[in-house]
Coordinates of C-alpha atoms and ligand atoms in Angstrom, one line a residue:
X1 CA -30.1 -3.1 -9.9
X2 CA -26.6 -1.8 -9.2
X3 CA -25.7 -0.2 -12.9
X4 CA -22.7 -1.5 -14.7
X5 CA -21.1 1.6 -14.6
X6 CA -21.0 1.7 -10.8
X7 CA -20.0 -2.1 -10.7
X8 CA -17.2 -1.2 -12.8
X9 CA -15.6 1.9 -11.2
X10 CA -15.7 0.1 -8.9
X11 CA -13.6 -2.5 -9.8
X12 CA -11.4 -0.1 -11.9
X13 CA -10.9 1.6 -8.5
X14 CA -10.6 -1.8 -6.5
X15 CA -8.4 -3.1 -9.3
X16 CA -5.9 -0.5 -8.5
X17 CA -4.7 -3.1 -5.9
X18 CA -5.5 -6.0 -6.7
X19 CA -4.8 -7.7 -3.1
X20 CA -5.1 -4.4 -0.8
X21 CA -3.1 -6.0 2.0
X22 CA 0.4 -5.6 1.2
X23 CA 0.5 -2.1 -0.4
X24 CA 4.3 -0.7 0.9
X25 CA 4.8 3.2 0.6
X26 CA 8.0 4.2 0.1
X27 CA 8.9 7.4 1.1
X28 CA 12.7 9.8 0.2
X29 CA 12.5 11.8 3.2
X30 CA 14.2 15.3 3.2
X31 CA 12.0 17.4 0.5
X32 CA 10.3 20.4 1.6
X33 CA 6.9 20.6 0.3
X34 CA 5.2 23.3 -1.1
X35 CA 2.0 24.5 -3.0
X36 CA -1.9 23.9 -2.7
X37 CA -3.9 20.3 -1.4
X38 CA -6.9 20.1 -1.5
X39 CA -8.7 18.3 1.3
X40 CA -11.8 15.9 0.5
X41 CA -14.6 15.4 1.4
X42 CA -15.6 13.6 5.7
X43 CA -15.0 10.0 5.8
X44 CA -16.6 9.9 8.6
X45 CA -19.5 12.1 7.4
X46 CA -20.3 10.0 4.4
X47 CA -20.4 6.5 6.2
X48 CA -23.8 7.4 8.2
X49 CA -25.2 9.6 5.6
X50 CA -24.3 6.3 3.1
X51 CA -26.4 5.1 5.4
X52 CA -29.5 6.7 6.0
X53 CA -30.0 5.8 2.6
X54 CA -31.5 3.1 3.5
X55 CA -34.2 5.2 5.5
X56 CA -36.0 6.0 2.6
X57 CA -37.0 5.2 -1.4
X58 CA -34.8 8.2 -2.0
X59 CA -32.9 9.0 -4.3
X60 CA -29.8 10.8 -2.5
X61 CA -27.9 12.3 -4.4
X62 CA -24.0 13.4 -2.3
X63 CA -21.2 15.2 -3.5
X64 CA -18.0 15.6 -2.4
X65 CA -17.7 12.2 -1.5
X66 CA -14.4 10.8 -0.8
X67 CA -13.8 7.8 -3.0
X68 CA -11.9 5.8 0.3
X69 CA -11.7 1.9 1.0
X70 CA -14.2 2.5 4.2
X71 CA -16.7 4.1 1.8
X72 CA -16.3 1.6 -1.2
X73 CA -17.3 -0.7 1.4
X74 CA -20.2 0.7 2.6
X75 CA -21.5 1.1 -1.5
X76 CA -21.3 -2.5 -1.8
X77 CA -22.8 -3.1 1.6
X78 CA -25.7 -0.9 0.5
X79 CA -26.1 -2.8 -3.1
X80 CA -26.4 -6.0 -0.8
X81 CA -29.4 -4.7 0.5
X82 CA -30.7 -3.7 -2.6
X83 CA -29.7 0.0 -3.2
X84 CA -29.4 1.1 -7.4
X85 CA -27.1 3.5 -8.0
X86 CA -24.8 5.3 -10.1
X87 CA -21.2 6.2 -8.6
X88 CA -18.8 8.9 -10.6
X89 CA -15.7 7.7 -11.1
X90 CA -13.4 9.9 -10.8
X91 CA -11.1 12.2 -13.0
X92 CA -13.8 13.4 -15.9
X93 CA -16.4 10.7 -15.7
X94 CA -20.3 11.6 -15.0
X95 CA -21.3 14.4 -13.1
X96 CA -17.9 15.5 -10.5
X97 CA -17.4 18.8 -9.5
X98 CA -14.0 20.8 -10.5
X99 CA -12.1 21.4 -7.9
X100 CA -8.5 23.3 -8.2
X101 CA -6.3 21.1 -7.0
X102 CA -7.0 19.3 -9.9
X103 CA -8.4 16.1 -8.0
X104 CA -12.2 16.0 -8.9
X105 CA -14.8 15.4 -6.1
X106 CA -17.0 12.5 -6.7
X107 CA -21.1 12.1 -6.6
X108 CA -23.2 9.5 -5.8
X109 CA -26.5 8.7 -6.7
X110 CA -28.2 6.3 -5.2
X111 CA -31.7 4.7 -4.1
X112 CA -33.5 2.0 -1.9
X113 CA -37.0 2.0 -3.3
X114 CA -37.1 -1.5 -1.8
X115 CA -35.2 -3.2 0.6
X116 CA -34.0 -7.2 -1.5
X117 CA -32.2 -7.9 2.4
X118 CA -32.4 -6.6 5.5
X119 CA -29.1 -8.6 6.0
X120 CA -25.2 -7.5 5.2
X121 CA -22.6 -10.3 5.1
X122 CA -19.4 -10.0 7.4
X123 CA -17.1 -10.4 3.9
X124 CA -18.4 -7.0 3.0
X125 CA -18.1 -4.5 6.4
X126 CA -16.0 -6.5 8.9
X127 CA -12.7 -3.8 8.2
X128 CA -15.3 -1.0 9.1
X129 CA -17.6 0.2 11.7
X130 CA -20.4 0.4 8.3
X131 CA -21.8 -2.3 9.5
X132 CA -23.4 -1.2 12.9
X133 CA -24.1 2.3 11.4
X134 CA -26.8 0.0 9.4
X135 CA -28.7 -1.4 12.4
X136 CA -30.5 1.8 13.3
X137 CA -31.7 2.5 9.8
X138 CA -32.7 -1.2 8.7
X139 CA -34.6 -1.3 11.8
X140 CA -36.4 1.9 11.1
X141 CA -37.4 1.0 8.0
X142 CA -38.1 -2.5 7.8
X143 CA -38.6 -3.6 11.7
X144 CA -35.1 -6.0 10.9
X145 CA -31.4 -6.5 10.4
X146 CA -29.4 -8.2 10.2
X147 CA -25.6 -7.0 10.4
X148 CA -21.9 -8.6 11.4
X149 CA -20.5 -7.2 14.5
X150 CA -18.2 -4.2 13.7
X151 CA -14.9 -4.2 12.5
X152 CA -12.7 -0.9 11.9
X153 CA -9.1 0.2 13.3
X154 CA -7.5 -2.3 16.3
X155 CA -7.3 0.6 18.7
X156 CA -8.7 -0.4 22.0
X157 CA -11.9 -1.4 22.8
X158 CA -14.8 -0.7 20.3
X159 CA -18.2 -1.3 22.3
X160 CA -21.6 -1.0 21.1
X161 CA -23.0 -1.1 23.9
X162 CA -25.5 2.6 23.9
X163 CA -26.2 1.6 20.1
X164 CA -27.9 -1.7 21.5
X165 CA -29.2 -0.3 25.0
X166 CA -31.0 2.5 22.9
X167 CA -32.3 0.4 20.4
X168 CA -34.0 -2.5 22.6
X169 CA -35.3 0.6 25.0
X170 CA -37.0 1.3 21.4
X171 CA -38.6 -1.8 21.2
X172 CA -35.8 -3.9 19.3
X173 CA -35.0 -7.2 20.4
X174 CA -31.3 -8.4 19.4
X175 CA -29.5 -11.1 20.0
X176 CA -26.0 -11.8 18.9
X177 CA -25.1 -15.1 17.0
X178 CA -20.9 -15.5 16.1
X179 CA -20.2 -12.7 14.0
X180 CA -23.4 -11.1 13.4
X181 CA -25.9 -9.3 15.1
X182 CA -29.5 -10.1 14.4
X183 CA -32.3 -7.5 15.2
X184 CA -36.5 -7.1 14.9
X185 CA -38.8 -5.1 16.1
X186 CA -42.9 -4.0 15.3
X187 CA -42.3 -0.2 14.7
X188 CA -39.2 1.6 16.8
X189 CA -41.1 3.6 19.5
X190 CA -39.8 7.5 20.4
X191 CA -37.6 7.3 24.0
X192 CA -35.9 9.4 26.4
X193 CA -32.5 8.6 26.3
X194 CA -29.5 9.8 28.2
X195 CA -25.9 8.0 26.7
X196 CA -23.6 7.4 29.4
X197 CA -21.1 8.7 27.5
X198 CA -20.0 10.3 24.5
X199 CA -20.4 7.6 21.3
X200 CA -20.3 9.9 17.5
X201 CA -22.0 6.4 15.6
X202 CA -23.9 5.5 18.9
X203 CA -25.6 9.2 18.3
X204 CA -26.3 9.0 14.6
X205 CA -27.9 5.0 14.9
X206 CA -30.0 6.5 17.5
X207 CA -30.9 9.5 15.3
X208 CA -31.1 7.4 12.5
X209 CA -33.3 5.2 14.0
X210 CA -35.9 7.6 15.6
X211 CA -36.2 9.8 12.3
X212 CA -38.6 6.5 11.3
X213 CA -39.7 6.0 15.2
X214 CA -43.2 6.2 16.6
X215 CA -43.5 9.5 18.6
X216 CA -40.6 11.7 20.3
X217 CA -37.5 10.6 20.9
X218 CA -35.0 12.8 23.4
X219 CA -31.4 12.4 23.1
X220 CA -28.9 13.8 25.6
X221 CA -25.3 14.0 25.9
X222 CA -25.1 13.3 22.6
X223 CA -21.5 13.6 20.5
X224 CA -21.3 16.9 19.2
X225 CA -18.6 16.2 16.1
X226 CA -19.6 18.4 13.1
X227 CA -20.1 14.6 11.7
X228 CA -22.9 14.4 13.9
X229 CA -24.6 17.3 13.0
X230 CA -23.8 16.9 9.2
X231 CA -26.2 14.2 9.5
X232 CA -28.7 15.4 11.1
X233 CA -28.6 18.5 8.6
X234 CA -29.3 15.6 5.8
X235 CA -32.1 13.8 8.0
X236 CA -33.8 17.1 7.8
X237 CA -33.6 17.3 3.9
X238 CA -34.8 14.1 4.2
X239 CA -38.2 15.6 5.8
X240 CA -37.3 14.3 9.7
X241 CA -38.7 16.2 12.1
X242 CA -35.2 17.3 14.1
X243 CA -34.4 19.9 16.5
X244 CA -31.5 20.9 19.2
X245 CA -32.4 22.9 22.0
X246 CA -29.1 22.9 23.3
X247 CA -25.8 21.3 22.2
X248 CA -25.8 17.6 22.7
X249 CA -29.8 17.6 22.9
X250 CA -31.8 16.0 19.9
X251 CA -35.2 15.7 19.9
X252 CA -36.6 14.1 17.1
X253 CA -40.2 13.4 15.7
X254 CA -40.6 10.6 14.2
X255 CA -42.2 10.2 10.5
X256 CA -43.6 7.5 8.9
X257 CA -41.5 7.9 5.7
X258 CA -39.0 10.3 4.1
X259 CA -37.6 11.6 0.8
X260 CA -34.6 12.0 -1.2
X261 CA -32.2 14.8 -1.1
X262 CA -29.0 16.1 -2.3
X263 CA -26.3 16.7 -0.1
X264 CA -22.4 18.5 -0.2
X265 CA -20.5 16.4 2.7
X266 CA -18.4 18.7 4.8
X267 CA -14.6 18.6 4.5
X268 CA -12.5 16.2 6.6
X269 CA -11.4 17.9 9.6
X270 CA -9.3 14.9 10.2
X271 CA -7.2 15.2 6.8
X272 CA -7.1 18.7 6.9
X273 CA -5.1 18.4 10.5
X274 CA -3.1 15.9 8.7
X275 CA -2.0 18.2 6.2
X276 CA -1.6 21.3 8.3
X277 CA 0.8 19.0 10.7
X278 CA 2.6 17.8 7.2
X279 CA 3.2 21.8 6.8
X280 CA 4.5 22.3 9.6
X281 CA 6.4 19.6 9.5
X282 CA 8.3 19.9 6.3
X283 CA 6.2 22.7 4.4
X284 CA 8.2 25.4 2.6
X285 CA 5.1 26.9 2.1
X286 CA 1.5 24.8 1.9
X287 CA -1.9 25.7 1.4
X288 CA -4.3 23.5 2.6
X289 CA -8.0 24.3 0.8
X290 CA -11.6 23.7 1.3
X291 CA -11.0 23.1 5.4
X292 CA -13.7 24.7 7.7
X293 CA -11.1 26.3 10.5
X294 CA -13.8 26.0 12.9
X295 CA -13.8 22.3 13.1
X296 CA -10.2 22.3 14.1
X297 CA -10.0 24.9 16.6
X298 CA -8.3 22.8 19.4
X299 CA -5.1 21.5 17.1
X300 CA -5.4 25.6 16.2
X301 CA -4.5 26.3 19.6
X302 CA -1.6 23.8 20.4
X303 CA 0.5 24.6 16.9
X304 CA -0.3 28.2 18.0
X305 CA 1.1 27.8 21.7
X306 CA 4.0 25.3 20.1
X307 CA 5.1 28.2 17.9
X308 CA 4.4 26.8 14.7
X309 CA 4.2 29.4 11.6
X310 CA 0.4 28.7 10.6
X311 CA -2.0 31.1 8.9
X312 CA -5.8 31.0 8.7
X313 CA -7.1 32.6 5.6
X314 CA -11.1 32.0 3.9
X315 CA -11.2 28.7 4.1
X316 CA -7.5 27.4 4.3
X317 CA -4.2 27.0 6.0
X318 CA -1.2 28.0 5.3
X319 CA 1.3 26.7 7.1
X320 CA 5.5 27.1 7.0
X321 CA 8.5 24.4 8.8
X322 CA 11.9 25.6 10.4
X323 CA 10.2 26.9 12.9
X324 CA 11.5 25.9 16.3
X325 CA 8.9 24.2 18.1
X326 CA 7.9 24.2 21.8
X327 CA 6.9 20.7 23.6
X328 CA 3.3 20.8 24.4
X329 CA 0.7 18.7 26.7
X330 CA -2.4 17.5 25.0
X331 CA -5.3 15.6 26.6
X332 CA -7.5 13.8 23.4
X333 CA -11.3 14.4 24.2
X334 CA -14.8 14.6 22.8
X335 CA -15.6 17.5 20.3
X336 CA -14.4 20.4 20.9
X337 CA -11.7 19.0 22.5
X338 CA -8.3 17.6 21.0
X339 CA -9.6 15.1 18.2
X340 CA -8.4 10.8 19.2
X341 CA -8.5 10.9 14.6
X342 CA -5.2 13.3 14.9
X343 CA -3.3 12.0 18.3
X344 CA -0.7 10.0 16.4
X345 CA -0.3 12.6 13.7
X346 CA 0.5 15.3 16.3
X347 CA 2.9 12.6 18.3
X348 CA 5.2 12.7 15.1
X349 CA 5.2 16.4 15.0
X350 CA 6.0 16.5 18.9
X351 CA 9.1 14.3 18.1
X352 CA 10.7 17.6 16.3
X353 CA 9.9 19.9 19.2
X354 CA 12.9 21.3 21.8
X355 CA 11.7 19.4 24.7
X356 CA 9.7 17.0 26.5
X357 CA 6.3 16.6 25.4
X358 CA 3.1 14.4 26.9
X359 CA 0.7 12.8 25.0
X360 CA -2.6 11.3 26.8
X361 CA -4.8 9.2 25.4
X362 CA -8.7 9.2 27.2
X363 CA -10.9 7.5 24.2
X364 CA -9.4 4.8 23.0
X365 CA -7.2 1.9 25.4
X366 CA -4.8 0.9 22.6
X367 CA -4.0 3.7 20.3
X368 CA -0.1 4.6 20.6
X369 CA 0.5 1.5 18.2
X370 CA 2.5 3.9 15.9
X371 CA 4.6 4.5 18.6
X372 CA 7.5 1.5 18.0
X373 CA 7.5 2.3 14.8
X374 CA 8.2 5.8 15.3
X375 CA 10.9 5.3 17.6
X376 CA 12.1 2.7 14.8
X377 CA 12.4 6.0 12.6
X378 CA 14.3 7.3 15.9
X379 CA 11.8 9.4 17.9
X380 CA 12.4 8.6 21.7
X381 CA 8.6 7.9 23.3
X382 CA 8.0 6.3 26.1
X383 CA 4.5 5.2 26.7
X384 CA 3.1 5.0 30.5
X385 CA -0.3 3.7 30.5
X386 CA -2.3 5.9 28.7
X387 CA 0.5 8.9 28.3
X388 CA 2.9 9.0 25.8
X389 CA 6.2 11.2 26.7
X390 CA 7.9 12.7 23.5
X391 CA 11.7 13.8 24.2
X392 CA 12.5 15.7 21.0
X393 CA 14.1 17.2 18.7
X394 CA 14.9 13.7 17.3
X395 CA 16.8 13.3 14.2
X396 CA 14.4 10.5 12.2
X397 CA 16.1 8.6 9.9
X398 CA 15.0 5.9 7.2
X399 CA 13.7 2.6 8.0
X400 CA 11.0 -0.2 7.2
X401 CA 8.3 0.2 9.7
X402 CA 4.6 -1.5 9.3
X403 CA 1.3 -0.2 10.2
X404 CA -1.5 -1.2 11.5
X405 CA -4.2 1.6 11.8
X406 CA -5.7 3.8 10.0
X407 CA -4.0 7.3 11.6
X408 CA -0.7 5.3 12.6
X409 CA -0.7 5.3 8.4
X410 CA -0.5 9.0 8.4
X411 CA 1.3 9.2 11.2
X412 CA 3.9 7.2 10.0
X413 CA 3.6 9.0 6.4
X414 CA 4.3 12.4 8.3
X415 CA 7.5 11.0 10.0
X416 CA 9.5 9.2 6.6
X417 CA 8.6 13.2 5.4
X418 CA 11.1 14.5 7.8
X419 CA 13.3 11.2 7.9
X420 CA 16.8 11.2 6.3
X421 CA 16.9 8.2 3.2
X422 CA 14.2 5.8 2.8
X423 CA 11.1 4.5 4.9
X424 CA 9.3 1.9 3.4
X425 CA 6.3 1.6 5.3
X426 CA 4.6 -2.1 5.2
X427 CA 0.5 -3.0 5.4
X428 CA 0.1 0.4 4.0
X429 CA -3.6 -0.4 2.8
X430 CA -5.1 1.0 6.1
X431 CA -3.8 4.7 4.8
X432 CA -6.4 4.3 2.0
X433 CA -9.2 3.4 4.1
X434 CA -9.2 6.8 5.0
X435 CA -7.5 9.0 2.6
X436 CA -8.3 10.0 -0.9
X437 CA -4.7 9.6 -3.0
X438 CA -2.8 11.1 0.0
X439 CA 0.0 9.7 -2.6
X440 CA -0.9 11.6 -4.9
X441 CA -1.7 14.4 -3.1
X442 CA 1.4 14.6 -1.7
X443 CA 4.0 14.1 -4.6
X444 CA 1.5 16.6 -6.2
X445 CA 3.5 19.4 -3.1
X446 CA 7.0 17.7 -3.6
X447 CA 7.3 14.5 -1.8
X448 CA 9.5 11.8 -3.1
X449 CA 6.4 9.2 -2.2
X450 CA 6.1 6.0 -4.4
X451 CA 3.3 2.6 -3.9
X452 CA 4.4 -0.7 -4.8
X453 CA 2.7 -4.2 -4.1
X454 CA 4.8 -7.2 -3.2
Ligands
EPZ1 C1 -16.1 7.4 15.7 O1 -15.9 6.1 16.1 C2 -15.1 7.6 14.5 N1 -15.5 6.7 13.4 C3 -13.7 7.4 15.0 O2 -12.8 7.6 13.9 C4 -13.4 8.3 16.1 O3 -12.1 8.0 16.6 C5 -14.4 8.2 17.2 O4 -15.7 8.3 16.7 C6 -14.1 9.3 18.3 O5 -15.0 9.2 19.3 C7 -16.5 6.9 12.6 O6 -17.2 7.9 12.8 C8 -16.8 5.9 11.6 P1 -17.3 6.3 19.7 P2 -16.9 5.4 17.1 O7 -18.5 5.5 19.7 O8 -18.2 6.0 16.9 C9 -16.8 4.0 23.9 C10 -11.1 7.1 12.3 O9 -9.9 7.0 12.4 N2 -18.2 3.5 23.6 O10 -17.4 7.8 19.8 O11 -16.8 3.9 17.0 C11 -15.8 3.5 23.0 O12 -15.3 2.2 23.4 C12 -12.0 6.5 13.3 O13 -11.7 7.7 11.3 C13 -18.8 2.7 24.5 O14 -18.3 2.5 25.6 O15 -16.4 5.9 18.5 C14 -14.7 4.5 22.9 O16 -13.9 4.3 24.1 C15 -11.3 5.7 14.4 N3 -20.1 2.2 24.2 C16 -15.5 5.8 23.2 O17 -16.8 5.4 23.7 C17 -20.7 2.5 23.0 O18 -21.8 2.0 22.7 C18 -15.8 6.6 21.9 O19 -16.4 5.8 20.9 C19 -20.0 3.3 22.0 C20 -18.7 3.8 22.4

C-alpha cells in the first residue's frame, strides 16, 4: 500500500511538531525586509485535485504541491481509502523541482487502482473542508461514501447545503448520522443545475461528481476562482468530457472511467497577496515570484488607489513600504472581486493608512476574529455588523495575541512585522495549515521570526 517512504516523510514532516496545537511565533518587529520569496504552490487547488484522485485507477502525478497541514491531511485521508503513493519530501529527496528561492517544490505520486473504503474517519479531515470535497468523487466512482461532516477555519457559517442538493438531484441518497455523512447511489445521473449562489468546493464536488455521471450535466452560476478552473483543466487530462460556454457555465459529459495525468498546480494567489501586503508593509524592497498577476487583479487595484509603491514585472511583485498610504473601502466578493482568503491580511495593512478605512465582509458571518487581537497590537477597529472601520495610522506595538484562523495567522504575522518589541502570537498551528514555512520564508527576507512549542 502506502510506501514507507511516504509514511515516513510524513512523519518526519508531522514530527516537526510533535503536538501541532500550541506552536507560538514570536516575532522582533521593526526589520525591513528585503529580497526574493517565492510563493508555492494553491492550497486550495491541490485539496480537490488530491481529490479527484479518487476518480480514477490513475496514477496522478502533481507538482508544485504545497507540503501544508490541510494537504497532509488530505494524503492520509486518501491512503484511508486505499490510495498508494509516493510523496517527495522535501529539500533534495525524490523527484522536486528547483526553484530559486531555494525552497524546493514537492511532487506527488499517487494511485487508487482500487478503492479498500469508501469511508474517511472524522480523526483524519475534521480541521479541513477535505472531507466533503470527497463525497462527489467516492460517489462517482463507487456509488458510496462515507465522509465526517466538514471541519476547516471557525469563520461563520460553513453550509453544504448545494453540495448535498446537487448530489441527491443526481440520484444520491444521504443521510447524516453525528459527525458523518453517509451517501449511496446506483450510478450518478447528468442534471441541470443552477447553484443559488456562489460555493468554489460546492462547484468542483459537482464537477467532480458528473465527470463519472450518466449523461450531461449543466452547471450554472458556478464559482469562477482560478481554483475552480485549475480543476477542471486536470479533469480534462483525466479524459472528462468538459466544456464552458460562458464563465460560470460547465457542461460536462459524463465517462464511464478516466486516466491518470500529471499536473503543475497553479500558484497561491492567496500567499502571494500575503506577501505583496508584507512588502508593502515593511518591504525595503521585495520580490515576490512565480505569482500569476492576473489572479489578483482586485487587491492590484486597492494598493494601487491606496498609493502603495508596487510593481508588476513577468511573473512577480515588487513591492516597497514608507509609502504614505490612503484609507480605502473594500467590499470582499466572489472571483473577480476582492478575495474573503485576504480580508484580514489587508485589515492590518489599512491600520498604517492616514485615515479612516471600511472593511465589509459579505461571504463569511464571523470573519473579523483577528480583529481584538489586532487592536491588542494597537490598531483602533471597530467592527459594526459585517463592517470593520480602520482609524489609522496606528502605531502597533508588541504583545501576546492568539489566533484562531487560518488568515487571522497571517494577518496577525503581518502586524508583529510592523510592531515595535515582541509579539508572541499563541495557537499558531493554524498558519501552517495554509502556508508552506512562511517562517522560513520570511527570516529568509529579514524578519526576526522564531517557532517555539510550549
Ligand atoms: C472555499 O471555501 C475556500 N476553501 C475558502 O478558503 C474560501 O474562503 C471560500 O471558498 C471563498 O468562497 C477551499 O477552497 C478549500 P464557499 P468553501 O462554498 O468552498 C455559502 C482558506 O482560508 N454556502 O465558496 O467552503 C457559505 O456558507 C479558506 O483557504 C452555502 O450557503 O466556501 C459561504 O457563506 C477559508 N451553501 C459562501 O457560500 C453551500 O452549499 C461561500 O462558501 C456552500 C456554501
Amino acid at each position: 500500500m502506502y510506501s514507507v517512504a511516504l509514511i515516513e516523510r510524513q512523519n518526519v514532516a508531522r514530527a516537526r511538531f510533535h503536538n501541532m496545537k500550541n506552536i507560538i511565533i514570536s516575532i522582533q518587529g521593526g526589520r525591513p525586509l528585503a529580497g526574493r520569496v517565492a510563493v508555492s504552490g494553491a492550497k486550495n487547488a491541490a485539496l480537490p485535485e488530491l481529490a479527484a484522485v479518487c476518480l480514477s485507477p490513475g496514477p496522478l502525478a502533481f507538482s508544485n504541491l504545497p507540503l501544508v497541514e490541510d494537504i497532509k491531511v488530505m494524503v492520509a485521508a486518501l491512503r484511508e481509502i486505499g490510495a498508494e503513493g509516493e510523496l517527495d519530501g522535501p529539500l533534495g529527496e525524490g523527484r522536486v523541482e528547483a526553484r530559486t528561492d531555494g525552497l524546493q517544490g514537492h511532487t506527488i505520486r499517487v494511485a487508487m487502482p482500487a478503492l479498500r473504503s469508501p469511508r474517511v474517519s472524522r480523526q483524519t479531515t475534521q480541521t479541513t473542508r477535505a472531507s466533503i470535497l470527497l463525497l462527489g468523487p467516492l460517489l462517482a466512482r463507487c456509488g458510496e461514501a462515507r465522509v465526517s461532516m466538514p471541519g476547516g477555519c471557525p469563520i461563520g457559517e460553513r453550509k453544504i447545503d448545494f453540495h448535498l442538493q446537487g448530489l441527491e438531484l443526481m440520484g444520491a441518497e444521504i443521510r447524516s448520522e453525528e459527525d458523518y455523512l453517509t451517501a449511496r447511489c446506483r450510478r450518478l445521473r447528468g442534471i441541470e443545475y443552477e447553484f443559488p449562489g456562489k460555493s468554489v468546493t460546492g462547484t468542483e464536488n459537482l464537477l467532480m461528481a458528473a465527470a463519472l455521471a450518466e449523461g450531461t450535466t449543466v452547471l450554472r452560476n458556478c464559482a469562477l476562482e482560478p481554483e475552480v478552473d485549475d480543476l477542471a483543466a486536470l479533469l480534462r487530462k483525466m479524459g472528462a468530457a468538459i466544456s464552458s460556454p460562458e464563465a460560470g457555465t460547465f457542461i460536462i459529459h459524463g465517462r464511464t472511467s478516466l486516466h491518470g495525468a500529471d499536473h503543475a498546480i497553479i500558484p497561491d494567489r492567496i500567499e502571494a497577496g500575503t506577501y505583496l501586503i508584507a512588502g508593502c508593509l515593511a518591504g525595503n524592497d521585495i520580490i515576490v515570484e512565480g505569482v500569476e498577476p492576473a489572479h489578483l487583479g482586485c487587491l492590484l487595484d486597492i494598493l494601487a488607489g491606496m498609493g502603495a509603491d508596487v510593481r508588476i514585472g513577468a511573473g512577480e511583485f515588487q513591492a516597497r513600504g514608507g509609502a504614505t498610504l490612503a484609507p480605502a473601502a473594500v467590499v470582499t466578493e466572489p472571483y473577480p472581486g476582492f478575495p474573503t482568503d485576504l480580508q484580514a491580511q489587508l485589515t492590518t495593512l489599512l491600520t498604517q493608512a492616514e485615515g479612516v478605512s471600511r472593511v465589509r465582509e459579505t461571504i463569511f458571518n464571523d470573519r473579523f476574529r483577528h480583529v481584538g487581537e489586532l487592536n491588542r497590537l494597537g490598531a483602533d477597529i471597530e467592527v459594526r455588523g459585517d463592517e470593520a472601520l480602520i482609524r489609522g495610522r496606528a502605531r502597533l506595538h508588541g504583545a501576546v495575541i492568539k489566533t484562531t484562523d487560518l488568515r487571522a495567522s497571517a494577518a496577525l504575522v503581518l502586524g508583529g512585522l510592523v510592531a515595535t518589541g515582541e509579539t508572541r502570537i499563541e495557537n499558531s498551528y493554524q498558519l501552517f495549515r495554509g502556508y508552506e514555512n512562511m517562517p522560513e520564508k520570511l527570516q529568509k527576507l529579514g524578519a526576526a521570526i522564531t517557532i517555539t512549542q510550549e
